[in-house]
C-alpha positions as protocol buffer text, in pm:
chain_id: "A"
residue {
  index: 1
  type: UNK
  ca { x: 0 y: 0 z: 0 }
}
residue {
  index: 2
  type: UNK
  ca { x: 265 y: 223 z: 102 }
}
residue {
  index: 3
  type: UNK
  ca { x: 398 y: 195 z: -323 }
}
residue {
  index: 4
  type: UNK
  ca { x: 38 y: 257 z: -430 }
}
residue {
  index: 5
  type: UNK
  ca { x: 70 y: 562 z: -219 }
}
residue {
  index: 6
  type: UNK
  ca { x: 364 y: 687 z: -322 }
}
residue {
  index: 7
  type: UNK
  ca { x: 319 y: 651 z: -672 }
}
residue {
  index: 8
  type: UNK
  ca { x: -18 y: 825 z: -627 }
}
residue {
  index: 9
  type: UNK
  ca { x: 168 y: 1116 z: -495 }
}
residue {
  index: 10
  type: UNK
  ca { x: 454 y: 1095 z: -754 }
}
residue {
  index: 11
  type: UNK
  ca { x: 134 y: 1130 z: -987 }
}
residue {
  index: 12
  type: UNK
  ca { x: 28 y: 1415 z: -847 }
}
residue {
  index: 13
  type: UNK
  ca { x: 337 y: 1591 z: -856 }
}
residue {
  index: 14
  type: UNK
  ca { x: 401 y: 1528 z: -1168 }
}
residue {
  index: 15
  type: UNK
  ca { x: 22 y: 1637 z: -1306 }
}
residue {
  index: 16
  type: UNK
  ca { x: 88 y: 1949 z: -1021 }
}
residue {
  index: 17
  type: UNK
  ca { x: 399 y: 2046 z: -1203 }
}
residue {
  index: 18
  type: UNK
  ca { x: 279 y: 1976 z: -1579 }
}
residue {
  index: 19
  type: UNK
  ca { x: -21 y: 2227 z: -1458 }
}
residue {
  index: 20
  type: UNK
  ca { x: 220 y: 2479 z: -1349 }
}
residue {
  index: 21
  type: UNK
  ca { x: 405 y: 2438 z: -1674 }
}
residue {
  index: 22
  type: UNK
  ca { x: 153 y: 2497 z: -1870 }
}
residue {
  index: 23
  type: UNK
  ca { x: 30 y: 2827 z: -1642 }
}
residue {
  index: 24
  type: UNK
  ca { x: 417 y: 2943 z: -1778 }
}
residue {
  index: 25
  type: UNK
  ca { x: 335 y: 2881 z: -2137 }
}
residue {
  index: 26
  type: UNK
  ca { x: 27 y: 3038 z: -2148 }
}
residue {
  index: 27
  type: UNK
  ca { x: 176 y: 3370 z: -1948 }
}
residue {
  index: 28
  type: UNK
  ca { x: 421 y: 3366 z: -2185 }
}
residue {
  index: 29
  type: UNK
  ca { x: 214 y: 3336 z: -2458 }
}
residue {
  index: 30
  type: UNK
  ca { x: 34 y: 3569 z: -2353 }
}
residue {
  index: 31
  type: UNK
  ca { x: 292 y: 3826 z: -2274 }
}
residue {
  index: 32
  type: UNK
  ca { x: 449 y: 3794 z: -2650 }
}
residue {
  index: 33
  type: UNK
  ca { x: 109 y: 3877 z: -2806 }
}
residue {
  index: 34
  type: UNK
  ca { x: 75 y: 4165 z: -2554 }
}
residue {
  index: 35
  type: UNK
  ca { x: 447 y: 4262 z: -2666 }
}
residue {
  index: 36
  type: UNK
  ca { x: 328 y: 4239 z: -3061 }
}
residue {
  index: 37
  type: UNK
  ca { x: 63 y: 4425 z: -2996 }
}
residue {
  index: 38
  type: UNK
  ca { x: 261 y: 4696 z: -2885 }
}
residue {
  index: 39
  type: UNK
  ca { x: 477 y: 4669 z: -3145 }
}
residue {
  index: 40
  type: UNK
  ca { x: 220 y: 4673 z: -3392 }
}
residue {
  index: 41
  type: UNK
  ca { x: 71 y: 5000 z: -3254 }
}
residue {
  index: 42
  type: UNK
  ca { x: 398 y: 5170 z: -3232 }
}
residue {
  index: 43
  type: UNK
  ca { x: 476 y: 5117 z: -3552 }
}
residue {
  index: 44
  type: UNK
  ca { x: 131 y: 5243 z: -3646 }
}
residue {
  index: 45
  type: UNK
  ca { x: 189 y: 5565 z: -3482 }
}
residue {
  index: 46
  type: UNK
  ca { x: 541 y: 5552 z: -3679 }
}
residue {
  index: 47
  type: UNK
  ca { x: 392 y: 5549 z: -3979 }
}
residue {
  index: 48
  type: UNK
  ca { x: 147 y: 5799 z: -3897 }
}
residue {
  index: 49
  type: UNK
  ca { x: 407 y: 6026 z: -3798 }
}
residue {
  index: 50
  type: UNK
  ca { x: 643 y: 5942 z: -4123 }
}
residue {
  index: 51
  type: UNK
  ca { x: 320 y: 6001 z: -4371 }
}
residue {
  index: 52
  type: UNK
  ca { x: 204 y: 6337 z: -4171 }
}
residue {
  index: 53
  type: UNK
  ca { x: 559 y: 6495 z: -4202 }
}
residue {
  index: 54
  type: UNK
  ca { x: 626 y: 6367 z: -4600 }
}
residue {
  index: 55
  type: UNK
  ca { x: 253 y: 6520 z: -4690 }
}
residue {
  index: 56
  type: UNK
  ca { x: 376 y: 6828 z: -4531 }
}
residue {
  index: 57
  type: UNK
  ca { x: 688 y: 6830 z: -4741 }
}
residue {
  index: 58
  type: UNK
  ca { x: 460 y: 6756 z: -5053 }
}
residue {
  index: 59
  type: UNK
  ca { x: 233 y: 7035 z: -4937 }
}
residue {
  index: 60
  type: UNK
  ca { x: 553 y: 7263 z: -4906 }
}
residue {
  index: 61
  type: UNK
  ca { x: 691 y: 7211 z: -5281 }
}
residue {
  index: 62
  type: UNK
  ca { x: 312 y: 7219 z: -5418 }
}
residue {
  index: 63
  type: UNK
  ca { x: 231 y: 7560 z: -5237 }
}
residue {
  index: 64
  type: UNK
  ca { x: 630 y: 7686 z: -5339 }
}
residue {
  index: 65
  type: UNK
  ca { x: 558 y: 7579 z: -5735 }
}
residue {
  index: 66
  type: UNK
  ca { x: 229 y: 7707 z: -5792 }
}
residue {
  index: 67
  type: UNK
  ca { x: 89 y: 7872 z: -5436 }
}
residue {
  index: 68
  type: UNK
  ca { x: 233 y: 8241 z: -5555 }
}
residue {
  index: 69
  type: UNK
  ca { x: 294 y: 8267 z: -5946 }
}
residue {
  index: 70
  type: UNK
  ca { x: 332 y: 8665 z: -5880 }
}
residue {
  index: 71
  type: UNK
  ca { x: 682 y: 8530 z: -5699 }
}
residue {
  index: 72
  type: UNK
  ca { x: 748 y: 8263 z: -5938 }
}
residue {
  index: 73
  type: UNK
  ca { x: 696 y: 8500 z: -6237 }
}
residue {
  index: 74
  type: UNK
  ca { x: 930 y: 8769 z: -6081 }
}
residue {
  index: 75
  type: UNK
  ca { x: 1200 y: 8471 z: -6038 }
}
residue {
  index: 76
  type: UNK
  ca { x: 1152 y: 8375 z: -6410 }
}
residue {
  index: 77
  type: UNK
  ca { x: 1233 y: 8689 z: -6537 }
}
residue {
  index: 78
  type: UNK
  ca { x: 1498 y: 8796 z: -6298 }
}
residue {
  index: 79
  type: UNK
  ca { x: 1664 y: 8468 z: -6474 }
}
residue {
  index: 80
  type: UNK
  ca { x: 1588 y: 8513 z: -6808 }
}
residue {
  index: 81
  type: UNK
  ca { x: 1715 y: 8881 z: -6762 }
}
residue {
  index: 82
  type: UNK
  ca { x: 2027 y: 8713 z: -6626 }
}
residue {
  index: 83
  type: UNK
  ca { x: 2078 y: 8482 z: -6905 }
}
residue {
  index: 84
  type: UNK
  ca { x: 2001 y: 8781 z: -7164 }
}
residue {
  index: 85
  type: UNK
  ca { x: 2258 y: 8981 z: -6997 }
}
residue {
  index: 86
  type: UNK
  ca { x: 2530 y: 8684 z: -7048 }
}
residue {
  index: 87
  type: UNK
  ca { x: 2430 y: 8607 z: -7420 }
}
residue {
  index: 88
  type: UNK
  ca { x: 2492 y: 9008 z: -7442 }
}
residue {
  index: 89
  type: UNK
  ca { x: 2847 y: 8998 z: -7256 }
}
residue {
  index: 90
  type: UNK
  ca { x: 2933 y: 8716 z: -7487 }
}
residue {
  index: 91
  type: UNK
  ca { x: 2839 y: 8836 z: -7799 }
}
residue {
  index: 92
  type: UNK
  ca { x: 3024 y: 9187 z: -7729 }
}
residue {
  index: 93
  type: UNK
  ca { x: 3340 y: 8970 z: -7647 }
}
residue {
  index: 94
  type: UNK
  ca { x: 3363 y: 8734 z: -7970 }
}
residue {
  index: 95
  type: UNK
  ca { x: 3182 y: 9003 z: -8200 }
}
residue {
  index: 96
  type: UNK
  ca { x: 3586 y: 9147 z: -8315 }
}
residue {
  index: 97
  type: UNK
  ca { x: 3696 y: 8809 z: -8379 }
}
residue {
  index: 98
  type: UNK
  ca { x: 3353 y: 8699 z: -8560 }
}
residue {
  index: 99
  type: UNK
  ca { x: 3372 y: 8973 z: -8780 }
}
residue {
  index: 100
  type: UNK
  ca { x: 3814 y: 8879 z: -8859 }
}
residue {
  index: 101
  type: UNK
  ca { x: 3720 y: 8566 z: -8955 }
}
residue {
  index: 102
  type: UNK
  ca { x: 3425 y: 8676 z: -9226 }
}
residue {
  index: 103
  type: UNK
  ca { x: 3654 y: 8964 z: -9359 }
}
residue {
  index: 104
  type: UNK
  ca { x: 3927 y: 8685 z: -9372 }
}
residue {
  index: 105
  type: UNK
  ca { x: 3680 y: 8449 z: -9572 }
}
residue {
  index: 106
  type: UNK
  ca { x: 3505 y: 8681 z: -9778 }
}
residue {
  index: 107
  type: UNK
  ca { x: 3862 y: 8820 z: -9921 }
}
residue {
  index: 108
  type: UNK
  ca { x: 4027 y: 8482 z: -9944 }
}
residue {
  index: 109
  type: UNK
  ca { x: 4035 y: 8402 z: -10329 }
}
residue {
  index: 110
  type: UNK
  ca { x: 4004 y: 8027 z: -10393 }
}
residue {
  index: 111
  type: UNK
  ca { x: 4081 y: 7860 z: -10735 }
}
């Protein structure tokens, strides 16, 4: 009798211990879903944050292209003027030699 009991009570500690085993699992289990779920949100808020701030830089270039055409219109010709004024420089620093070279090829006689 004294085997039957002690095999009872080897049975109970082990069915005591498999219960406490799985009481570990399952709080683990449970704390890596609570730990993915707070991931998940975090990232959420992320990417709430990362979409907020590039629609504000769209926003930005959108309003700065075509917001005030006054200002871009100003900048257009304030570069145009620019480039005129360079084509001008230019062509009053080659115009001597320009005009060598035609003299020199309309008074060359070829035969």
């Amino acid at each position: 009798m004294a085997a039957n009991r002690g095999q009872q009570n080897g049975i109970q500690l082990l069915l005591a211990a498999e219960q406490e085993a799985q009481r570990i699992v399952n709080a683990a289990r449970e704390a890596k879903m609570a730990r993915l779920r707070q991931a998940k949100e975090e990232a959420e808020k992320e990417i709430v944050a990362f979409r907020a701030q590039m629609e504000a830089g769209f926003q930005s270039k959108v309003a700065e292209s075509s917001g005030d055409s006054g200002a871009n219109v100003k900048r257009l010709e304030r570069e145009t003027e620019a480039k005129i004024e360079h084509l001008r420089t230019e062509a009053t620093r080659i115009s001597q030699d320009v005009v060598q070279m035609l003299l020199k090829h309309v008074t060359t006689v070829k035969n």
